[in-house]
Structure formats: structure tokens, C-alpha cells
CSV table of C-alpha atoms in Angstrom, one decimal:
chain,number,residue,atom,x,y,z
C,1,MET,CA,0.0,0.0,0.0
C,2,PRO,CA,1.5,3.4,-0.9
C,3,THR,CA,2.0,6.0,1.7
C,4,ILE,CA,0.6,9.5,1.4
C,5,ALA,CA,4.2,10.6,0.6
C,6,ASP,CA,4.3,8.0,-2.2
C,7,PHE,CA,1.0,9.3,-3.5
C,8,ASN,CA,2.1,12.9,-3.4
C,9,ALA,CA,5.3,12.1,-5.2
C,10,ALA,CA,3.9,9.8,-7.8
C,11,ARG,CA,3.6,10.8,-11.5
C,12,PRO,CA,0.1,11.9,-12.3
C,13,GLU,CA,-0.7,8.7,-14.1
C,14,ALA,CA,0.5,6.6,-11.2
C,15,ALA,CA,-1.5,8.7,-8.7
C,16,ALA,CA,-4.6,8.3,-10.9
C,17,ALA,CA,-4.0,4.5,-11.0
C,18,ILE,CA,-4.2,4.4,-7.2
C,19,LEU,CA,-7.5,6.3,-7.2
C,20,ARG,CA,-9.2,4.6,-10.1
C,21,PRO,CA,-10.3,1.4,-8.2
C,22,CYS,CA,-11.8,3.7,-5.5
C,23,LEU,CA,-14.1,5.6,-7.9
C,24,ASP,CA,-13.5,5.5,-11.7
C,25,VAL,CA,-14.7,9.0,-12.5
C,26,GLU,CA,-12.2,11.1,-14.4
C,27,ARG,CA,-13.2,14.5,-13.0
C,28,TRP,CA,-12.9,13.2,-9.5
C,29,ILE,CA,-9.5,11.6,-10.1
C,30,SER,CA,-8.2,14.8,-11.8
C,31,VAL,CA,-9.3,17.1,-9.0
C,32,ILE,CA,-7.6,14.9,-6.4
C,33,VAL,CA,-4.4,14.4,-8.4
C,34,GLU,CA,-4.2,18.1,-9.1
C,35,GLY,CA,-4.8,19.0,-5.5
C,36,ARG,CA,-1.6,17.3,-4.3
C,37,PRO,CA,0.3,17.4,-2.0
C,38,TYR,CA,-1.8,16.3,0.9
C,39,PRO,CA,-0.3,16.5,4.4
C,40,ALA,CA,-2.0,13.3,5.6
C,41,PRO,CA,-4.4,10.6,4.4
C,42,ALA,CA,-7.3,12.4,6.2
C,43,ALA,CA,-6.7,15.5,4.1
C,44,LEU,CA,-6.8,13.2,1.0
C,45,VAL,CA,-10.1,11.7,2.1
C,46,ASP,CA,-11.5,15.2,2.8
C,47,ALA,CA,-10.5,16.3,-0.7
C,48,ALA,CA,-12.0,13.1,-2.2
C,49,GLN,CA,-15.3,13.7,-0.4
C,50,ALA,CA,-15.4,17.3,-1.7
C,51,ALA,CA,-14.6,16.3,-5.2
C,52,ALA,CA,-17.3,13.6,-5.2
C,53,HIS,CA,-20.1,16.0,-4.2
C,54,PRO,CA,-22.0,16.3,-6.3
C,55,LEU,CA,-21.5,13.5,-8.8
C,56,THR,CA,-23.4,14.0,-12.1
C,57,ARG,CA,-25.8,11.4,-13.4
C,58,ASP,CA,-23.3,10.6,-16.2
C,59,GLU,CA,-20.5,10.2,-13.7
C,60,VAL,CA,-22.7,7.9,-11.6
C,61,ASP,CA,-23.6,5.8,-14.7
C,62,ALA,CA,-19.9,5.5,-15.7
C,63,ALA,CA,-18.9,4.4,-12.2
C,64,LEU,CA,-21.7,1.9,-12.0
C,65,ALA,CA,-20.5,0.2,-15.1
C,66,HIS,CA,-17.7,-1.2,-12.9
C,67,HIS,CA,-19.8,-2.5,-10.1
C,68,PRO,CA,-21.1,-6.1,-10.0
C,69,ARG,CA,-24.6,-6.9,-8.7
C,70,ILE,CA,-24.7,-7.3,-5.0
C,71,GLY,CA,-24.5,-11.0,-4.2
C,72,ASP,CA,-22.5,-11.7,-7.4
C,73,ARG,CA,-18.9,-12.4,-7.2
C,74,ALA,CA,-16.9,-9.8,-9.1
C,75,GLN,CA,-15.0,-11.3,-12.1
C,76,GLY,CA,-11.5,-10.5,-13.3
C,77,ASP,CA,-8.3,-9.6,-11.7
C,78,SER,CA,-8.6,-5.8,-11.6
C,79,ALA,CA,-8.0,-3.9,-8.4
C,80,GLU,CA,-11.7,-2.9,-8.4
C,81,ALA,CA,-12.9,-6.5,-8.8
C,82,GLY,CA,-10.7,-7.5,-5.9
C,83,LEU,CA,-12.0,-4.7,-3.7
C,84,SER,CA,-15.6,-5.7,-4.5
C,85,ARG,CA,-14.9,-9.3,-3.7
C,86,GLY,CA,-13.4,-8.2,-0.3
C,87,GLU,CA,-16.3,-5.9,0.5
C,88,GLN,CA,-18.9,-8.6,-0.2
C,89,SER,CA,-16.8,-11.5,1.4
C,90,THR,CA,-18.5,-11.1,4.8
C,91,LEU,CA,-22.0,-11.5,3.4
C,92,ASP,CA,-23.6,-14.7,4.5
C,93,LEU,CA,-25.5,-15.6,1.4
C,94,ASP,CA,-27.5,-18.7,2.0
C,95,SER,CA,-29.6,-20.0,-0.9
C,96,ASP,CA,-32.8,-18.2,0.2
C,97,VAL,CA,-31.0,-14.8,0.5
C,98,GLN,CA,-29.1,-15.4,-2.7
C,99,THR,CA,-32.4,-16.1,-4.5
C,100,ARG,CA,-34.1,-13.0,-3.0
C,101,LEU,CA,-31.2,-10.8,-3.8
C,102,ALA,CA,-31.1,-12.0,-7.4
C,103,ALA,CA,-34.9,-11.3,-7.8
C,104,GLY,CA,-34.5,-7.9,-6.1
C,105,ASN,CA,-31.5,-7.0,-8.3
C,106,ALA,CA,-33.6,-7.9,-11.4
C,107,GLU,CA,-36.5,-5.8,-10.3
C,108,TYR,CA,-34.3,-2.9,-9.4
C,109,GLU,CA,-32.6,-3.0,-12.8
C,110,ARG,CA,-36.0,-3.0,-14.5
C,111,ARG,CA,-37.2,-0.1,-12.4
C,112,PHE,CA,-34.2,2.1,-12.5
C,113,ASP,CA,-32.2,0.8,-15.5
C,114,ARG,CA,-29.0,0.5,-13.5
C,115,VAL,CA,-27.4,-2.0,-11.1
C,116,PHE,CA,-28.4,-1.8,-7.4
C,117,LEU,CA,-25.5,-0.3,-5.5
C,118,ILE,CA,-25.0,-0.3,-1.8
C,119,ARG,CA,-21.9,-0.1,0.5
C,120,ALA,CA,-21.7,-3.8,1.5
C,121,ALA,CA,-18.8,-3.4,4.0
C,122,GLY,CA,-20.2,-3.6,7.5
C,123,ARG,CA,-23.6,-4.8,6.5
C,124,THR,CA,-25.3,-8.2,6.6
C,125,ALA,CA,-27.0,-9.8,3.7
C,126,PRO,CA,-30.5,-9.4,5.4
C,127,GLU,CA,-29.8,-5.7,5.9
C,128,ILE,CA,-28.8,-5.3,2.3
C,129,LEU,CA,-31.9,-7.1,1.2
C,130,ASP,CA,-34.1,-4.9,3.4
C,131,GLN,CA,-32.4,-1.8,1.9
C,132,LEU,CA,-32.9,-3.1,-1.6
C,133,ASN,CA,-36.6,-3.7,-1.0
C,134,ALA,CA,-37.0,-0.3,0.6
C,135,ARG,CA,-35.2,1.5,-2.2
C,136,LEU,CA,-37.5,-0.1,-4.8
C,137,GLU,CA,-40.1,2.3,-3.4
C,138,ASN,CA,-38.0,5.4,-4.2
C,139,ASP,CA,-38.8,7.6,-7.2
C,140,ASP,CA,-36.0,8.1,-9.8
C,141,GLU,CA,-34.7,11.4,-8.4
C,142,THR,CA,-34.6,10.1,-4.8
C,143,GLU,CA,-32.8,6.9,-5.9
C,144,ALA,CA,-30.3,8.8,-8.0
C,145,GLY,CA,-29.3,10.7,-4.8
C,146,VAL,CA,-29.0,7.5,-2.8
C,147,VAL,CA,-26.9,5.9,-5.4
C,148,ALA,CA,-24.5,8.9,-5.6
C,149,GLN,CA,-24.2,8.8,-1.8
C,150,GLN,CA,-23.4,5.1,-1.8
C,151,LEU,CA,-20.7,5.7,-4.5
C,152,ARG,CA,-19.2,8.4,-2.3
C,153,GLU,CA,-19.2,6.1,0.8
C,154,ILE,CA,-17.6,3.2,-1.2
C,155,ALA,CA,-15.0,5.6,-2.7
C,156,VAL,CA,-14.0,6.9,0.8
C,157,LEU,CA,-13.7,3.4,2.3
C,158,ARG,CA,-11.6,2.2,-0.6
C,159,LEU,CA,-9.4,5.3,-0.5
C,160,GLN,CA,-8.8,4.8,3.2
C,161,GLY,CA,-7.5,1.4,2.4
C,162,ALA,CA,-5.5,2.5,-0.6
C,163,VAL,CA,-3.2,5.1,1.0
C,164,SER,CA,-1.6,4.9,4.4
C,165,ALA,CA,0.2,7.4,6.6
């Protein structure tokens, strides 16, 4: 894991590569890279949060293209796929929950035309299923705001694990 000093000293392309698995949004990455140096990881996280608010609908859609369905194992060997597998690794997905998540994911995708996204870290599978069902009641505008907030939470958690003091 790179330190904050490594991140600050990295060539712009290398710094962007550290950020990309956290949130693959070019504007967000550029703002953070151009804002270097950061005195500590907390300052980097603060800058990342500011740069991610707000996220445009196009940025959200672009970022969602890299997220697997909740309950599905991310494929590939990219850093983002590895992070996703780790974030979902603590979910206890018995066959009933797996079936209900798959049905809920399909309904969500029909309703909102995008993958259901939720910060899985620190949540149980039943909690996620409850959130999925509750969010199916949202209107498009409300849900767009929830998805953007979830992306920001995921980005911050990933960034905290990507750069150390």
C-alpha cells in the first residue's frame, strides 16, 4: 500500500491509477491528483469527499459500469474487482437470501435501468436485502441521490484502504 508521501510524489498517471479502483470518475480523479500534495491521508479523504459532491448522473452511470450486482462475485483480476470481492466477502448468502437478492436486483434494474449499489462493508445480507426492498419504493430522483451517496461512501472506504500514513 502506498503511503501519502508516495501518492504525493507519484507521477500523475500513477497517482490516478491508485485512485481509479476507488471511484472510476475522471473528473474526481483529476481534481484529487491536481490537489496534491496532501499532508495526511485524512486530508486526501477530505479532498476526495469534496470532489465527489455532487456526482453528475453521467459520472454515476460511468462508475456503476464497474460494479457487480450485490451478491454476485466480481469477475476478473482488476483492483476494483478485488475490492468488490473483499467488500462482499463477509456476506452470509444462504440460498434463500441469494435467490431473493437476485430477484430484487432484477426488479431494481427493470425499475431504475442500472445496477443496485450499496456499500456492502459492515452490512449483513439481510440488511442489504431490506435496503434493496425499501429503495425499490423510491422515485427516480430520490434513488439517484441515494446511489450517488453510496458511491461516495464506497470511494471513501476504498481510498482509506489505498493510501496509508
